[in-house]
Short mmCIF file of N, CA and C in Angstrom, two decimals:
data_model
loop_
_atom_site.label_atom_id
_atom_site.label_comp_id
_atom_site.label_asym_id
_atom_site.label_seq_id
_atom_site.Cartn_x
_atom_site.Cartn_y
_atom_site.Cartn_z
N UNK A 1 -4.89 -6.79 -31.61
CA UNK A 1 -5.96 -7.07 -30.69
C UNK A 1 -5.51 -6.85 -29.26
N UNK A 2 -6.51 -6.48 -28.18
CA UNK A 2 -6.19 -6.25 -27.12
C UNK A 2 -5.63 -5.06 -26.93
N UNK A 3 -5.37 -4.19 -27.42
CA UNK A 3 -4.18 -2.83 -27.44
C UNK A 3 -5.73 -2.08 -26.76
N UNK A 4 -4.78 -1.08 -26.10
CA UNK A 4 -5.58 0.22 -25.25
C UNK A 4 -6.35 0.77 -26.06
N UNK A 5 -6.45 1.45 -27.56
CA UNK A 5 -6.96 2.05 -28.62
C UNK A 5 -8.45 1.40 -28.72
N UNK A 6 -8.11 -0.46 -28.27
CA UNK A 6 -9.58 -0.31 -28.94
C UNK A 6 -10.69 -0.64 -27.70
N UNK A 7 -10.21 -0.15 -26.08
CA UNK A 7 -10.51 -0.15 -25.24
C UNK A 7 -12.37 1.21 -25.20
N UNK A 8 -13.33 0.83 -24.64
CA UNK A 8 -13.95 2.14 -24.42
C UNK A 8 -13.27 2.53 -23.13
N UNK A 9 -13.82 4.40 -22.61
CA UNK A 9 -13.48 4.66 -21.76
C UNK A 9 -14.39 4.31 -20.32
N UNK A 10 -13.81 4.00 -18.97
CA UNK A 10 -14.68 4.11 -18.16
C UNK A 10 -14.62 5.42 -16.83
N UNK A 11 -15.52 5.77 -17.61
CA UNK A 11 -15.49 7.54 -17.35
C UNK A 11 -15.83 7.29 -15.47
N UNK A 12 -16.82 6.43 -15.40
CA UNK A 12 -17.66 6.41 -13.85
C UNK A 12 -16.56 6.42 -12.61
N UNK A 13 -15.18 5.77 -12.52
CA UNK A 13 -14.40 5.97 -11.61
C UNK A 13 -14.02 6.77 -11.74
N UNK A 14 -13.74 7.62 -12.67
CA UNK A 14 -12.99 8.46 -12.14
C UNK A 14 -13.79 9.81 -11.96
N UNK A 15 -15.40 9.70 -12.02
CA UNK A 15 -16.48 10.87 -11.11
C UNK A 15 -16.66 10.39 -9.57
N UNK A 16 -16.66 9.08 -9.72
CA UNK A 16 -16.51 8.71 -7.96
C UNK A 16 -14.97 9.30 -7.25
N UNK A 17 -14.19 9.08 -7.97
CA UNK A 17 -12.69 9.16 -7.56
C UNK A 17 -12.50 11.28 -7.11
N UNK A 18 -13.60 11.92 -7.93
CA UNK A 18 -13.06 13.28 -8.22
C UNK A 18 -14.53 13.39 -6.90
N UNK A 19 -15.69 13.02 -6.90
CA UNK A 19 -16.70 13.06 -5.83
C UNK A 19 -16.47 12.73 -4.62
N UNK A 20 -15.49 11.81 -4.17
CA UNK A 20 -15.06 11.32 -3.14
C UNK A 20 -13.86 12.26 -2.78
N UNK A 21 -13.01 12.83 -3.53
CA UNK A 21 -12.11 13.95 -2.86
C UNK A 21 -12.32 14.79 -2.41
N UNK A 22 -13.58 15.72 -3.39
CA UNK A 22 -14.32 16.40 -2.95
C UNK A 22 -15.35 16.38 -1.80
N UNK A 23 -15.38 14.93 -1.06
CA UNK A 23 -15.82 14.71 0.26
C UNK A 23 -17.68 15.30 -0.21
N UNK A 24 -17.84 14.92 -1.10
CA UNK A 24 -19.54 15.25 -1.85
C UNK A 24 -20.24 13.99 -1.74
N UNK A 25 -21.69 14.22 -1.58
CA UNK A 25 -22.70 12.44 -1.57
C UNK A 25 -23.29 12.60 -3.05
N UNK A 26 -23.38 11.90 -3.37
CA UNK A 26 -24.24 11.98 -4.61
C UNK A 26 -25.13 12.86 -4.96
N UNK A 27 -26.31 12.93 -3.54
CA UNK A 27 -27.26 13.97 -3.46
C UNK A 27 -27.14 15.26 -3.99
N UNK A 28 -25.62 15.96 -3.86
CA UNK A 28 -25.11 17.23 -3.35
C UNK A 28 -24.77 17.54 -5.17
N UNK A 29 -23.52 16.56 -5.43
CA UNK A 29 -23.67 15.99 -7.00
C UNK A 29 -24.99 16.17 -8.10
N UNK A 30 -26.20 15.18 -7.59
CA UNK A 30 -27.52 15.62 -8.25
C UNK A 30 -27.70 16.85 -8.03
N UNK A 31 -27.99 17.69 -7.10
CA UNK A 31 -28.28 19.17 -7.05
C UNK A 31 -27.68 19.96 -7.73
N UNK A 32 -26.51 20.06 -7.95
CA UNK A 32 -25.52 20.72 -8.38
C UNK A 32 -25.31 20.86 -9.92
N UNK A 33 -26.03 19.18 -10.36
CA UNK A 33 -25.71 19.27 -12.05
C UNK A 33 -27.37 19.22 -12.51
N UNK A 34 -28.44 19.27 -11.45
CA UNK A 34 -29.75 18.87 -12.06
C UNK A 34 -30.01 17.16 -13.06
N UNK A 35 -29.08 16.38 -11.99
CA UNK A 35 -29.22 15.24 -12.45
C UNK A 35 -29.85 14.34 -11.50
N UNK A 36 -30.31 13.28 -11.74
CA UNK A 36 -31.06 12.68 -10.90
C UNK A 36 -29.53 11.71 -9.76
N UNK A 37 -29.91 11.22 -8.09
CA UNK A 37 -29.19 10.56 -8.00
C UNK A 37 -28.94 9.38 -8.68
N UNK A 38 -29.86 7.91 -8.63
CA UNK A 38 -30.21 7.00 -9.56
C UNK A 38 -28.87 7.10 -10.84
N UNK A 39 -29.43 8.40 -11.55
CA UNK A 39 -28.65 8.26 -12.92
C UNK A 39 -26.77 8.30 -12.61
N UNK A 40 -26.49 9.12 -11.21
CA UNK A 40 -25.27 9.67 -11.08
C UNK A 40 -24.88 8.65 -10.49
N UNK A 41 -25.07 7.50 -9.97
CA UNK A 41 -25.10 6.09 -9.27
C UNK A 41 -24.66 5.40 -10.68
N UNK A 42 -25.54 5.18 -11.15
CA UNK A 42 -25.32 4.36 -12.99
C UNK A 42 -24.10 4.44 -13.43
N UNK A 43 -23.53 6.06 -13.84
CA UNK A 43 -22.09 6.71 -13.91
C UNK A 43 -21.40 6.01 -13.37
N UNK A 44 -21.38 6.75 -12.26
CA UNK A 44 -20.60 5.76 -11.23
C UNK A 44 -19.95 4.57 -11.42
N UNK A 45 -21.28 3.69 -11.62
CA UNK A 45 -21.18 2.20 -11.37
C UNK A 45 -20.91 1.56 -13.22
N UNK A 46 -20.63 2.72 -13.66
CA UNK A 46 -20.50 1.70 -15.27
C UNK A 46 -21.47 1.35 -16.12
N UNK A 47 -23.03 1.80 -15.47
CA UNK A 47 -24.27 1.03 -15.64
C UNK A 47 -25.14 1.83 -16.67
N UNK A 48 -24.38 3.28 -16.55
CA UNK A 48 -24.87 4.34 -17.94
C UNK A 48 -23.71 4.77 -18.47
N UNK A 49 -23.42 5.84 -19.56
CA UNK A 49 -22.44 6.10 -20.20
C UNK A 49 -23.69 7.82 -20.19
N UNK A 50 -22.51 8.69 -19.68
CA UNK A 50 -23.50 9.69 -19.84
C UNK A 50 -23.57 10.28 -21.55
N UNK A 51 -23.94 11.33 -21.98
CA UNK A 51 -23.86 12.46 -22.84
C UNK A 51 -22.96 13.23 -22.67
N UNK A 52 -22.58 13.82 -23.96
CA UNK A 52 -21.28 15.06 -23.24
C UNK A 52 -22.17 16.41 -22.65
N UNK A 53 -23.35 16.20 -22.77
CA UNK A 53 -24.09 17.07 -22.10
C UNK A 53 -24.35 16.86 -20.85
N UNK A 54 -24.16 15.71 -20.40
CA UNK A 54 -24.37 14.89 -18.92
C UNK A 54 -22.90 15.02 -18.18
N UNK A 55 -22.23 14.81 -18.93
CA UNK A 55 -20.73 14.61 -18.39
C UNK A 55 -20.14 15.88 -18.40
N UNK A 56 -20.78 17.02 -19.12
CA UNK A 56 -20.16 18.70 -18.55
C UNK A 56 -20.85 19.37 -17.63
N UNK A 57 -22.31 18.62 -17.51
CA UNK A 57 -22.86 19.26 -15.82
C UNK A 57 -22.20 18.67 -14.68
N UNK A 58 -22.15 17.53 -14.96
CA UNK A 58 -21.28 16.60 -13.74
C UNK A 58 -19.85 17.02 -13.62
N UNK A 59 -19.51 17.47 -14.26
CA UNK A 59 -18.02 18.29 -14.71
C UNK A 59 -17.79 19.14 -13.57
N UNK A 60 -19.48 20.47 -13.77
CA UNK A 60 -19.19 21.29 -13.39
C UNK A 60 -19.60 21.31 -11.62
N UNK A 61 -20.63 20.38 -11.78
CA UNK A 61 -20.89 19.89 -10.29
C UNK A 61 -19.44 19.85 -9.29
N UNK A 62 -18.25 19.04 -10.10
CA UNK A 62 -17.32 18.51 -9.64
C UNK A 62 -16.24 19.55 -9.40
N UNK A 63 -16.48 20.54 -10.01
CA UNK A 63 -15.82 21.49 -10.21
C UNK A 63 -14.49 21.43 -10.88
N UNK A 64 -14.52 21.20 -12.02
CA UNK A 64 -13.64 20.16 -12.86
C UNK A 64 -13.99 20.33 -14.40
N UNK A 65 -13.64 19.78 -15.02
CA UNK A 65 -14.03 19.73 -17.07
C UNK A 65 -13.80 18.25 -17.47
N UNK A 66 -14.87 18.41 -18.01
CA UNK A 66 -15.45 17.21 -19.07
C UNK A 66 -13.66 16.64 -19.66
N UNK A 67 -13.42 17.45 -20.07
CA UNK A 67 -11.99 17.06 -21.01
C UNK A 67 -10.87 16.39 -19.40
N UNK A 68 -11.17 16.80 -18.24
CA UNK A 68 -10.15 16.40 -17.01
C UNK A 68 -10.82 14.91 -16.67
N UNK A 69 -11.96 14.58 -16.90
CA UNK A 69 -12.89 13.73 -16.38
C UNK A 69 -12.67 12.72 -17.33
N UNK A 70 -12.37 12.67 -18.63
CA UNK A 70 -12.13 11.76 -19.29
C UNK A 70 -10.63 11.44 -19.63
N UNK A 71 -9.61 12.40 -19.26
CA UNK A 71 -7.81 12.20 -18.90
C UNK A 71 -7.79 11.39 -17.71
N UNK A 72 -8.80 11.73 -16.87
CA UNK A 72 -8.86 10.44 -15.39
C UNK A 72 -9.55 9.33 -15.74
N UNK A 73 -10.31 8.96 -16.96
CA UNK A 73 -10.81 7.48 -17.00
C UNK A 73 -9.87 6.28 -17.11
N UNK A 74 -10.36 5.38 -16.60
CA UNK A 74 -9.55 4.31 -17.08
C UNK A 74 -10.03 3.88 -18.39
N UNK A 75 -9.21 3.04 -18.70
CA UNK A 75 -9.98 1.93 -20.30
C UNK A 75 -10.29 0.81 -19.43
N UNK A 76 -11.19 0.53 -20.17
CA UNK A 76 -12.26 -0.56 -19.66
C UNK A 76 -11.44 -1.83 -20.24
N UNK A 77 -10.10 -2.04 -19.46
CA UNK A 77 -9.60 -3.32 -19.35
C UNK A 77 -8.43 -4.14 -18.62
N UNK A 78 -8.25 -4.64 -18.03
CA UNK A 78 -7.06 -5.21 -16.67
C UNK A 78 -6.16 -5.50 -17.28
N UNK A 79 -5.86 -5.60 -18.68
CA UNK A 79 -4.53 -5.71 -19.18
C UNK A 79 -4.72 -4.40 -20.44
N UNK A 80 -3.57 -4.24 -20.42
CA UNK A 80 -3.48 -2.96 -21.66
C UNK A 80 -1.67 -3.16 -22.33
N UNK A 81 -1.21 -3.38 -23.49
CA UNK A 81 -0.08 -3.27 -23.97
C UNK A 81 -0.05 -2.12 -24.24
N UNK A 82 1.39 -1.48 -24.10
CA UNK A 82 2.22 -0.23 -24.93
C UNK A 82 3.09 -0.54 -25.60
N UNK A 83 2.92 -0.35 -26.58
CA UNK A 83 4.19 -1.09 -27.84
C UNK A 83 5.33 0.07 -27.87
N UNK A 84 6.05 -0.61 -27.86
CA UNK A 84 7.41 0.20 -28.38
C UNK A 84 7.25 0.76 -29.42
N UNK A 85 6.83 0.32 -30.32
CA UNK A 85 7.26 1.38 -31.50
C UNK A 85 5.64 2.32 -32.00
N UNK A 86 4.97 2.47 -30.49
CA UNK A 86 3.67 3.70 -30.73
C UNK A 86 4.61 4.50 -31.34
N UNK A 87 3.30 5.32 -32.46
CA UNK A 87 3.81 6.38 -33.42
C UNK A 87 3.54 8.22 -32.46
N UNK A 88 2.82 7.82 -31.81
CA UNK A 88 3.11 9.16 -31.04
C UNK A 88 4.00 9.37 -29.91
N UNK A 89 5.12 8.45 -29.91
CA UNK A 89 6.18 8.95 -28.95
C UNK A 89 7.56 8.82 -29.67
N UNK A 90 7.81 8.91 -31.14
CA UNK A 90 8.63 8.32 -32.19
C UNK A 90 9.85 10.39 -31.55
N UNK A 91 9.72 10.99 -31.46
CA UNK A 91 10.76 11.45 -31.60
C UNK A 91 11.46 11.46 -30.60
N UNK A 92 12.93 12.22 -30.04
CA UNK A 92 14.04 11.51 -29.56
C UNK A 92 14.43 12.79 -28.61
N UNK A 93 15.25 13.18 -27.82
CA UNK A 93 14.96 12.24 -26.63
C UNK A 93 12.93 12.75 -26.11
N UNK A 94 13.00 11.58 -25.89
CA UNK A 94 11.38 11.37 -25.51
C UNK A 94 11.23 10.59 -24.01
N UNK A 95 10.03 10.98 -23.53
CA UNK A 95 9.36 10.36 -22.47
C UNK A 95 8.63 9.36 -23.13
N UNK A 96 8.04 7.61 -22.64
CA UNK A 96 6.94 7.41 -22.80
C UNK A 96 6.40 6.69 -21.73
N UNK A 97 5.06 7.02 -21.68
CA UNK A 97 3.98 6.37 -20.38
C UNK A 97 3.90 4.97 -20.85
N UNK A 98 4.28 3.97 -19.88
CA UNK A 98 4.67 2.48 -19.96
C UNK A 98 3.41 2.02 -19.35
N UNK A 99 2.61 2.94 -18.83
CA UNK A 99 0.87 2.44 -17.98
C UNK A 99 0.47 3.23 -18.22
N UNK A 100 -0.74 3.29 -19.18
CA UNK A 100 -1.98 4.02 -18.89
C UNK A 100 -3.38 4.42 -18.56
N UNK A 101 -3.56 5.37 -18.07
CA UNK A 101 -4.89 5.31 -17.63
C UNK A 101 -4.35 5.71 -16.05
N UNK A 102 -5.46 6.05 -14.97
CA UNK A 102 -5.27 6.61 -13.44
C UNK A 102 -5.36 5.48 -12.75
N UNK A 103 -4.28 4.80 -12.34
CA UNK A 103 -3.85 3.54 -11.97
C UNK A 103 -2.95 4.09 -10.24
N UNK A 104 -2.52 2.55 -9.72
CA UNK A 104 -2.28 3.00 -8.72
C UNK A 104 -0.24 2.96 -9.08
N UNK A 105 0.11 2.84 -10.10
CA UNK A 105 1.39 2.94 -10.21
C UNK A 105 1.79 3.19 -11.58
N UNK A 106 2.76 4.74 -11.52
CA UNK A 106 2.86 5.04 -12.65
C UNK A 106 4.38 4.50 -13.09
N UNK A 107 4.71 4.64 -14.76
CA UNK A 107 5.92 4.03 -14.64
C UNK A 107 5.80 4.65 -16.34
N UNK A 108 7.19 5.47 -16.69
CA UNK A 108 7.57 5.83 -17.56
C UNK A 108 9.64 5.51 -18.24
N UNK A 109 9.51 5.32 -19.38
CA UNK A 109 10.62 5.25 -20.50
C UNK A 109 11.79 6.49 -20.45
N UNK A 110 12.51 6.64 -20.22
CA UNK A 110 13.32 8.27 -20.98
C UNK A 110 14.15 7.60 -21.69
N UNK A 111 14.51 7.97 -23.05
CA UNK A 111 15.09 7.74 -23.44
C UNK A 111 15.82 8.88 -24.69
N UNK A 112 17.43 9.14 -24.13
CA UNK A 112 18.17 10.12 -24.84
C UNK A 112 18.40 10.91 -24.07
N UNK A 113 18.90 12.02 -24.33
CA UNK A 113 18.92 13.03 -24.00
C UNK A 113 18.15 13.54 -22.49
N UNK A 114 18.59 14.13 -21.67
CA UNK A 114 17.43 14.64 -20.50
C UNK A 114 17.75 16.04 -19.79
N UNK A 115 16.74 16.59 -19.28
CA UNK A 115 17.38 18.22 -18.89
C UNK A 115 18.07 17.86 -17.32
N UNK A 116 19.44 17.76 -17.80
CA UNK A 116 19.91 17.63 -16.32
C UNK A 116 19.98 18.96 -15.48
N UNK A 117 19.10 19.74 -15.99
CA UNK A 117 19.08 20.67 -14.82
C UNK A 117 17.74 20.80 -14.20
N UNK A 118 16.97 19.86 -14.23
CA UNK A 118 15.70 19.94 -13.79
C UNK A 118 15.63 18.87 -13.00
N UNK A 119 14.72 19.87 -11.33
CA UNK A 119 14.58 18.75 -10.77
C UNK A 119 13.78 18.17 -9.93
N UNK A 120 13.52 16.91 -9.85
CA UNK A 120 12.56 16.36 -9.20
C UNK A 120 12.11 15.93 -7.99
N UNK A 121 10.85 16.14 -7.75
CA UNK A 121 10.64 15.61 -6.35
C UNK A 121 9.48 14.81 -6.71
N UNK A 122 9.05 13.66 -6.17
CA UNK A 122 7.78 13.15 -6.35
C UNK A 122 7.22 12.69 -4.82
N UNK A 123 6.00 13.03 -4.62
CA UNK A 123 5.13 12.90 -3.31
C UNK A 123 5.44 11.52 -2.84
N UNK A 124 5.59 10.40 -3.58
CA UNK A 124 5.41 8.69 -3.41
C UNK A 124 6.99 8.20 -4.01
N UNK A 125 7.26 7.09 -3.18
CA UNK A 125 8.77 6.41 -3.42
C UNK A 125 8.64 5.98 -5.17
N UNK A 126 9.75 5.75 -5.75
CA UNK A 126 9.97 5.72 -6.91
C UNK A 126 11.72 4.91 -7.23
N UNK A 127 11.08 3.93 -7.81
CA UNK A 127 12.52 3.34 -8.35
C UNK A 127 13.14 3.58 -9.79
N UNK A 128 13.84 3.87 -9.99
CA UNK A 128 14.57 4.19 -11.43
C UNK A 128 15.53 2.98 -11.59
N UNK A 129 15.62 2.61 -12.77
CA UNK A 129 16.27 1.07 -13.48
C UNK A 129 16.74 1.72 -14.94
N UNK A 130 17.92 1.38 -14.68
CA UNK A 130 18.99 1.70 -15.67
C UNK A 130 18.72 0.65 -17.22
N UNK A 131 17.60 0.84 -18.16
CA UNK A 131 17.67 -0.09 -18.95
C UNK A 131 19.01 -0.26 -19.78
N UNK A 132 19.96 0.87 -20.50
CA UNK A 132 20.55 0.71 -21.27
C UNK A 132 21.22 2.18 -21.20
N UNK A 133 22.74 2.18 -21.49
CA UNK A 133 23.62 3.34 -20.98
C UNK A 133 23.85 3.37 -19.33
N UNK A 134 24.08 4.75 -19.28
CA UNK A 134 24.48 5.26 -17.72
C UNK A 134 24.10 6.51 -17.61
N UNK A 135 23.88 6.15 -16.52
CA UNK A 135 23.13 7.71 -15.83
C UNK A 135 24.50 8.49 -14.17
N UNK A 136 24.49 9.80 -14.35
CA UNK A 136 24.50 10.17 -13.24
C UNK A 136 22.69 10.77 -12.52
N UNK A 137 23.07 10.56 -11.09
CA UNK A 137 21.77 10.97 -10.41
C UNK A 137 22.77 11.23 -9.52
N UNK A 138 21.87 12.85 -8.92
CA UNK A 138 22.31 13.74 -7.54
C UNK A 138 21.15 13.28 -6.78
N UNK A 139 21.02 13.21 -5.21
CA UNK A 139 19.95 13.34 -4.47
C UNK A 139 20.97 13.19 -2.80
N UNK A 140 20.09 14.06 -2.21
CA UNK A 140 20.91 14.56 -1.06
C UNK A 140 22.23 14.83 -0.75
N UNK A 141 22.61 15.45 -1.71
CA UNK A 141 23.75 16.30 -1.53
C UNK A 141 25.12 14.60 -2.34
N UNK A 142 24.48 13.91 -2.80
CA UNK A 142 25.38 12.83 -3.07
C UNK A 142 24.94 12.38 -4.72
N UNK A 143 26.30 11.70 -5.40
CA UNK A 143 25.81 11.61 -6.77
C UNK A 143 26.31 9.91 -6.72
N UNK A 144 25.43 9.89 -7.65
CA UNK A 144 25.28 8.34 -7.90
C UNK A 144 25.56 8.13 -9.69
N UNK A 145 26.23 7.25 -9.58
CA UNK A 145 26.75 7.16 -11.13
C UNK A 145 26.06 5.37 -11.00
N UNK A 146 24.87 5.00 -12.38
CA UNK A 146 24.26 3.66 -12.13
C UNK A 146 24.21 3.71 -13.47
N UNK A 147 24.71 2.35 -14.03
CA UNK A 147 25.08 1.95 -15.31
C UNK A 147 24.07 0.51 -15.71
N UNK A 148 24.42 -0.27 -16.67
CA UNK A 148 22.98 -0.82 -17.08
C UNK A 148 22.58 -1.88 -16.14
N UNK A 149 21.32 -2.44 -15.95
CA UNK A 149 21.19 -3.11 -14.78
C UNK A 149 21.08 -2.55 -13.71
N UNK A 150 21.24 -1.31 -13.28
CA UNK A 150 21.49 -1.10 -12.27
C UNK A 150 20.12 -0.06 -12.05
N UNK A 151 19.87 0.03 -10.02
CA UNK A 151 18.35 0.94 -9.65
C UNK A 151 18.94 1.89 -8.62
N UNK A 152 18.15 2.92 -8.46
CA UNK A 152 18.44 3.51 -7.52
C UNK A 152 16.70 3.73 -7.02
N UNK A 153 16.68 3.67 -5.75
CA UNK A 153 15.09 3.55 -4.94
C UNK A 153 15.14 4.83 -4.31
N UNK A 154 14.11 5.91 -4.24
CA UNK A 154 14.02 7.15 -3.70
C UNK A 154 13.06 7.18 -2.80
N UNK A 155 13.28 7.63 -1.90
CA UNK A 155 11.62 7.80 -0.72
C UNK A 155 10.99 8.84 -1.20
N UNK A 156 9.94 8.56 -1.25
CA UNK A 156 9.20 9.81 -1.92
C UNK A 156 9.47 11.30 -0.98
N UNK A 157 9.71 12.35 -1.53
CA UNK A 157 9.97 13.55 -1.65
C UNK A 157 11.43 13.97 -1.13
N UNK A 158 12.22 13.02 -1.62
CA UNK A 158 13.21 13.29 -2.08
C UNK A 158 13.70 13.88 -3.21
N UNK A 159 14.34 15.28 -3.28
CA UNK A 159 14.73 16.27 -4.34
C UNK A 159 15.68 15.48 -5.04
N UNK A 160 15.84 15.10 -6.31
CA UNK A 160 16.78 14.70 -7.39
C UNK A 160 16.94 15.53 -8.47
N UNK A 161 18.09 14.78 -9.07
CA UNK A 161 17.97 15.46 -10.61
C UNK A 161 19.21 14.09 -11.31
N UNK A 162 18.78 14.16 -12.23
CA UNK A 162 19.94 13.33 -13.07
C UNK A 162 19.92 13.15 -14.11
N UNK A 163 20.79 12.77 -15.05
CA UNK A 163 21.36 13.06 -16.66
C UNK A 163 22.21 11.67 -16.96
N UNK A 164 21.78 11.80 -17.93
CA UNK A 164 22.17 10.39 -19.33
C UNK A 164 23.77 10.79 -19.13
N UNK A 165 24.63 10.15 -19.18
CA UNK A 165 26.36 10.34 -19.33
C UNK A 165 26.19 9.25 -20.65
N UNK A 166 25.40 8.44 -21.40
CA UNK A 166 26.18 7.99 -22.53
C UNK A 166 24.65 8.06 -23.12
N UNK A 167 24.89 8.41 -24.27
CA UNK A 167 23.82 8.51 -25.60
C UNK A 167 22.95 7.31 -25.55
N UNK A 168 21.56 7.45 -26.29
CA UNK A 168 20.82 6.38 -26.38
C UNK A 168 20.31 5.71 -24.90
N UNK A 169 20.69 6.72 -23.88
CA UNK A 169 20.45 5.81 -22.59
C UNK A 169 19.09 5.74 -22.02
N UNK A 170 18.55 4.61 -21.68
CA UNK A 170 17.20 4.10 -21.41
C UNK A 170 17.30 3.78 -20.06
N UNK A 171 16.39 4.82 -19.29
CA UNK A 171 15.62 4.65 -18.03
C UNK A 171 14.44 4.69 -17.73
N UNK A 172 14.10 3.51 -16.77
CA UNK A 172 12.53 3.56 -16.40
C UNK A 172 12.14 3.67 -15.22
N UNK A 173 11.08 5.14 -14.89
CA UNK A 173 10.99 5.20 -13.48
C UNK A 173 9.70 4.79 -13.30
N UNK A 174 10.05 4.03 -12.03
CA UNK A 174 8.33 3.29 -11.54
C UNK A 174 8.59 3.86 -10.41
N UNK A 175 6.68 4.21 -9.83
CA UNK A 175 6.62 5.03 -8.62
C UNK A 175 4.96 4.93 -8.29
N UNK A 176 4.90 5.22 -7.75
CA UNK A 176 3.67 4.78 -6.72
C UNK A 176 2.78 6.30 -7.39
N UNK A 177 1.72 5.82 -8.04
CA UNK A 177 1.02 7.40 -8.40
C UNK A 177 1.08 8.60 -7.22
N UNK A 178 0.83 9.49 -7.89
CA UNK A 178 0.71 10.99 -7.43
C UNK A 178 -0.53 11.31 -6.64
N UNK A 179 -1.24 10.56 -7.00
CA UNK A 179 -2.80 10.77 -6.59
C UNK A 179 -3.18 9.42 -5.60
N UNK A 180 -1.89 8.96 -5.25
CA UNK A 180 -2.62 7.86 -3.97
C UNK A 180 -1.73 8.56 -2.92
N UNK A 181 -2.54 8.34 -1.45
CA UNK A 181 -1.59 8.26 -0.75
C UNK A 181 -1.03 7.50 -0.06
N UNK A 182 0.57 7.29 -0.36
CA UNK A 182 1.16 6.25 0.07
C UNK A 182 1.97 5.99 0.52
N UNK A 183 2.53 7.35 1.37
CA UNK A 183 3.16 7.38 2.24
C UNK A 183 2.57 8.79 3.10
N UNK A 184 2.94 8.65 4.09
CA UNK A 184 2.69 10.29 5.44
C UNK A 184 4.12 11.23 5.02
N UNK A 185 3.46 12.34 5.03
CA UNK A 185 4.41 13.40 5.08
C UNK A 185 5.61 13.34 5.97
N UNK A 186 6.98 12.93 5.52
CA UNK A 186 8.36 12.55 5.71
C UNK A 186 8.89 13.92 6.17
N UNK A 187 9.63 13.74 7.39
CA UNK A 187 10.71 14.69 7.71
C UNK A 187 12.03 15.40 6.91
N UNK A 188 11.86 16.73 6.17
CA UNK A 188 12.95 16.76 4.77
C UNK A 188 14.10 16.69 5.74
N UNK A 189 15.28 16.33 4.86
CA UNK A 189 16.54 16.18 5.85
C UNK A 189 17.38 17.04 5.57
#
């Protein structure tokens, strides 16, 4: 009980969320998909659940897809568990999403194995926490060796990269979503 699965979706934020980037009024929205405002308000507000025939004009209004519009919904609930042992993240080394849904903070699992030659930058600050093993991490020209217990805090768009040094090793990076903004464009150094 309570698990995300048996959540419905709430599609309406995230047409306000994709209408509001797009700097669009509703009006512009109705014109665009031949929907009434009223009904695109409802959406919106949680107060209708469209059709997938409703939700691919509004799609296209948005300039966007039905299938992107419902990857941005939230689940219709303020708490959501992720169990450890979900069956769709069972093989090894794996990522898993520790929050889901378009939230204002994302935060993911690695565990095993990782491509230490790949590397990252993320727009928003981000802390990494050493659950279990050791990690090396490079970032600005300096390497950081952080073993269990241990964080390393990045300002967002800071270039990294870093790799598991002992098997089975569990890290979790939390970071401020991609899609807020939450910090001003930083001076690279």
């Amino acid at each position: 009980m309570g698990d995300h699965k048996e959540q419905p979706l709430r599609v309406g934020a995230a047409v306000r969320r994709r209408r509001r980037a797009l700097e669009l009024t509703l009006a512009v929205v109705a014109e665009r998909s031949g929907l009434s405002v009223p009904f695109l308000s409802q959406i919106e507000n949680e107060r209708a659940r469209p059709s997938q025939s409703s939700l691919e004009k509004v799609a296209d209004a948005l300039r966007t897809t039905a299938v992107e519009l419902l990857a941005a919904a939230d689940p219709a609930c303020s708490v959501d568990v992720v169990r450890a042992d979900d069956p769709e993240s069972e093989c090894r080394p794996r990522a898993r999403s520790l929050v889901r849904g378009h939230h204002q903070m994302h935060a993911q699992e690695f565990t095993g194995d990782h491509d230490a030659g790949r590397e990252f930058q993320y727009r928003n600050d981000q802390l990494m926490y050493v659950a279990d093993g050791a990690v090396e991490i490079e970032a600005e020209g300096r390497a950081y060796r952080l073993g269990r217990g241990d964080t390393l805090y990045l300002t967002g768009g800071v270039r990294h990269r870093w790799r598991a040094t002992v098997s089975d090793t569990r890290v979790v990076v939390v970071a401020v979503a991609e899609h807020i903004e939450a910090v001003q464009d930083r001076p690279r150094r």
